[in-house]
Amino acid sequence: MTLSCQHQKKQSKWSGLFNEISHKPLPPPAVSCVLNPFPSPCLPPCACFQLLKALTPEENSLCQHGLYFQDGQRRVDYVLTYPVKKPSAGRSSRQSTHLLTENAVARSLRHSSSLLSSPAADVELGCPGETFGGQEDHKAFRREEFEGKLRDMGLELEKDEDTKVTGVGFVKIHAPWNVLCREAELMKLKMPTKKVRLQSSGVVEKISSLVSKVLEPLRPHVEEHHTKNIKHLSHTFSREKQHLLLGSGVYTAAYPLHDLLYEEWANYSVFYKYQPIGLVRKYFGEKIGLYFAWLGLYTQMLIPASLVGVIVFLYGCATVDDNIPSMEICHPKNNITMCPLCDRVCSYWKLSTACGTARASHLFDNPATVFFSIFMALWAAMFMEHWKRRQMRLNYEWDLTGFEDEEVSSDHPRAEYEFRVMQKSLSKDQKSKMEKLTCRDRLPAYMTNIVMMLLMIGVTFAIVFGVILYRISTKAALHMSSNPITRNHVQLTVKTTAAIINLVVILILDEVYGAVARWLTVLEVPKTDKSFEERLIFKTFILKFVNAFSPIIYIAFFRGRLVGRPGSYLYVFESYRMEECAHGGCLMELCIQLSITMLGKQLIQNNLFEIGIPKLKKLIRYIRSKQGAFQEEERQKKLQRYETDHFLEPFAGLTPEYMEMIIQFGFVTLFVASFPLAPLFALLNNIIEIRLDAKKFVTELRRPVAARAKDIGIWYNLLRGVAKVAVIINAFVISFTSDFIPRMVYQYMYSPDGSMHGFVNHTLSYFNVSHFQDGKEPMDPLHLGYHVEICRYKDYREPPWSSTPYEISKEFWAVLAVRLAFVIVFQNVVMLMSDIVDWLIPDIPKDISLQIHKEKILLVDLFMKEEQGKIHILESSYRLSTGCKENCSRSDNNNSTAAHPRSGLHTNSPVDSCKCH
């Protein structure tokens, strides 16, 4: 929870429950119901519910004026800021206005969009340094006109220029109850009509009760808006729309205020508890609520994946001493002499020196990894299905079952699009015809997008190639070292440093590609905000995905396969010999690259950057506010809530949060055959990530305008795509990167006794050292202490004494055929199993489906009873009216006899109650 006095009293304890709804049920922001689309905005003013623990009475008395108008009654629902020329801290009185009129801010903003919007406008409304025509007075006039429209829409405004923030004025906005109810009707928000109890069978209810008791310590200490197993029947209103709030320097910022959700959510000490998703949704809206619900479910699903991954890793550790190929390599009597790993400076070496690498490779390259790859493919399918069910349950609980994205008027054109259309219309002088941007208008932007995307991907490949040259040259240089320790650890040094270089490059290019993707999307001028967001997400994902996985894909599928053979190696620029894999295969190096990249991105980019960058930008805002000793001043004097939030970083959308999780999902699923501990590291990261994101949203970012949504949008399609690609990639990793297929082929086709004895010798070919090219032989041929005539290298080729020396042998083709067959069988079987899982698990939980059906029947019954009641009232009124008319007619006939002869007064009769005239 970030309240205005939290910075001074972080050690204070919460003492009670904060009554969030005092005179209207919507927590801020609520310029209108659009800014806070909760399901029941038109409850009686006395309705209230307890949300979170609140401040002590002393703290509340100090802080409430930052959340309320000066009268202490009307809540500040939204804030606009603007620059003021002269300091106002010394004033003795505050300028404030309290105005109430008839309509909503929505129509004001829509009507004023032509006044305030500009082609380059964004959610963050300009910047303090901008001017409009060089006239500050003109900006003030535009502000007055805009604020007048807000008042005309029924909103109450209060200005405050006598603040502790030098040079900044604030416009506080309050939405009265009648405005909220009217806007709820326009938005077709669902309102509660009748309470119903969610029914379940006796056994299911007992099991659910038992599970709830067991999980009680993991639940946050908050009170949800609705009682458990109790739900309101809801009915939709008629109209809905979305609003546009744009400016060009007239206002410097626009934001609602923070006021809760800290102790039981944005706090690292509650990392083991469930998130209060219902309150997150009430506070930030459905779109952000769905993100945190998805992140929480993803983290929960990582628990079984982590356990299985750890078991697979422990299996490798337990069987490493029984692994026959490793034992053959590490055997002290092993006398196999290997060919040099580089030209000239490298000499012959003993295969036994690769003992450590071979044993380490077995930890990740063992039969259990095949099982784990299949398990993770099914896990991904179950995760997607589980999320669809969870999403449907949330839609039901949040009354979004009948909500569609189109209902938010997401097709409303963006200001930039309308500006381009206006330019096109003026250039053609066609005022009567409705213009729109065609593919021909966007063709230059599309061509620029294609060229720039290919260029950025080419840059990524070029950097990967540069790292390859670094590894080749560094390996040769280290082999020339006079230090024996350096020479003995050449492979480890080169692999580790190259992986770190790749990590640094990936982190840098991620920031560059994010900016490039936004620039390319702006060039396209998408019509709607939804289209803009989807195009931006797609471009960013492509660039960042290629950036993150290009080095890994090279190691997995290309390294060691474009090498050649001794005496006929493949060279780059006629100087650099292509890299070979270690004898244990490239899987170990793939594991090193994957682990360093994954852990580095999570620790540096996802955690340190998320904390450091917002704090740095906040510091810059302090400096720009011309308050040199601001921190000391903040200790001495209390800032109001709206003043504190002014220095927070504007909310820039959920794209960075989703993107880092999608890339992590790729690390967890795409190459999991080479790194079974990836789910465990992802789980540990996400436990921190949830609270880190929560704290960032509550303490480092301005509170975003709430947005409605019923799903996570394009991100779900990206997740499905990654899950499908993961099956294919893991099939190729098992077939071509690991030694699983060569081991199986040897054991069942070439082994004399059906065991793995002799496998290492079977995979090594022979080379006559006299066949080295001139100038490529080792400088120190007697490095091992004896003259070498035949050396070995890993490949399936004919020996030099055969009729076809050094040609590919039949064993190579047999292994290749089995590898390709395994890829086909693996991916088809796993995808079939994933489809079966998809088919077996219904998208809508059965209890939710039954409850929705039941609620429809109950709603019909409720409306029928209401109509019957109305008909009964009308019939009663009609009978009463008919009786009155008959009685009045009889009364007229008896008037002469019933009147007093002198006074003319009527006698008392039942007819008087009908008020006959």
PDB file of C-alpha atoms in Angstrom, residues 319-331 334 336 351-352 354-359 361-362 365-367 583-584 739-740 742-744 746-747 755-764 794:
ATOM      1  CA  THR A 319      23.793 -42.986 -12.590  1.00  0.00           C
ATOM      2  CA  VAL A 320      26.903 -41.092 -13.680  1.00  0.00           C
ATOM      3  CA  ASP A 321      29.194 -43.698 -12.127  1.00  0.00           C
ATOM      4  CA  ASP A 322      27.358 -46.473 -13.977  1.00  0.00           C
ATOM      5  CA  ASN A 323      27.430 -44.782 -17.357  1.00  0.00           C
ATOM      6  CA  ILE A 324      29.575 -47.030 -19.545  1.00  0.00           C
ATOM      7  CA  PRO A 325      30.627 -44.401 -22.162  1.00  0.00           C
ATOM      8  CA  SER A 326      31.837 -42.093 -19.372  1.00  0.00           C
ATOM      9  CA  MET A 327      33.640 -44.965 -17.712  1.00  0.00           C
ATOM     10  CA  GLU A 328      35.406 -45.825 -20.982  1.00  0.00           C
ATOM     11  CA  ILE A 329      36.539 -42.226 -21.467  1.00  0.00           C
ATOM     12  CA  CYS A 330      37.703 -41.859 -17.876  1.00  0.00           C
ATOM     13  CA  HIS A 331      39.392 -45.271 -17.621  1.00  0.00           C
ATOM     14  CA  ASN A 334      42.426 -45.426 -22.057  1.00  0.00           C
ATOM     15  CA  ILE A 336      43.139 -43.163 -27.401  1.00  0.00           C
ATOM     16  CA  LEU A 351      40.696 -38.699 -24.721  1.00  0.00           C
ATOM     17  CA  SER A 352      40.890 -39.346 -20.972  1.00  0.00           C
ATOM     18  CA  ALA A 354      37.727 -35.130 -21.411  1.00  0.00           C
ATOM     19  CA  CYS A 355      36.608 -37.243 -18.447  1.00  0.00           C
ATOM     20  CA  GLY A 356      35.112 -34.318 -16.521  1.00  0.00           C
ATOM     21  CA  THR A 357      33.160 -33.047 -19.546  1.00  0.00           C
ATOM     22  CA  ALA A 358      31.840 -36.530 -20.312  1.00  0.00           C
ATOM     23  CA  ARG A 359      30.620 -37.075 -16.753  1.00  0.00           C
ATOM     24  CA  SER A 361      27.283 -34.227 -19.951  1.00  0.00           C
ATOM     25  CA  HIS A 362      25.638 -37.341 -18.555  1.00  0.00           C
ATOM     26  CA  ASP A 365      22.156 -36.252 -21.513  1.00  0.00           C
ATOM     27  CA  ASN A 366      20.606 -39.434 -20.211  1.00  0.00           C
ATOM     28  CA  PRO A 367      17.507 -41.498 -21.007  1.00  0.00           C
ATOM     29  CA  HIS A 583      33.715 -35.329 -27.139  1.00  0.00           C
ATOM     30  CA  GLY A 584      30.694 -35.396 -24.826  1.00  0.00           C
ATOM     31  CA  ASP A 739      24.051 -38.824 -28.169  1.00  0.00           C
ATOM     32  CA  PHE A 740      20.785 -40.568 -27.354  1.00  0.00           C
ATOM     33  CA  PRO A 742      23.803 -42.947 -31.578  1.00  0.00           C
ATOM     34  CA  ARG A 743      23.769 -44.847 -28.285  1.00  0.00           C
ATOM     35  CA  MET A 744      20.512 -46.608 -29.139  1.00  0.00           C
ATOM     36  CA  TYR A 746      24.947 -48.913 -31.360  1.00  0.00           C
ATOM     37  CA  GLN A 747      23.287 -50.891 -28.590  1.00  0.00           C
ATOM     38  CA  SER A 755      25.521 -53.414 -24.076  1.00  0.00           C
ATOM     39  CA  MET A 756      27.197 -50.014 -24.404  1.00  0.00           C
ATOM     40  CA  HIS A 757      30.722 -51.427 -24.150  1.00  0.00           C
ATOM     41  CA  GLY A 758      32.741 -50.249 -27.151  1.00  0.00           C
ATOM     42  CA  PHE A 759      30.419 -47.314 -27.939  1.00  0.00           C
ATOM     43  CA  VAL A 760      33.164 -44.663 -27.637  1.00  0.00           C
ATOM     44  CA  ASN A 761      35.475 -46.498 -30.024  1.00  0.00           C
ATOM     45  CA  HIS A 762      32.567 -47.011 -32.427  1.00  0.00           C
ATOM     46  CA  THR A 763      31.956 -43.243 -32.721  1.00  0.00           C
ATOM     47  CA  LEU A 764      35.626 -42.379 -33.449  1.00  0.00           C
ATOM     48  CA  LYS A 794      34.539 -38.001 -33.699  1.00  0.00           C
TER      49      LYS A 794
END
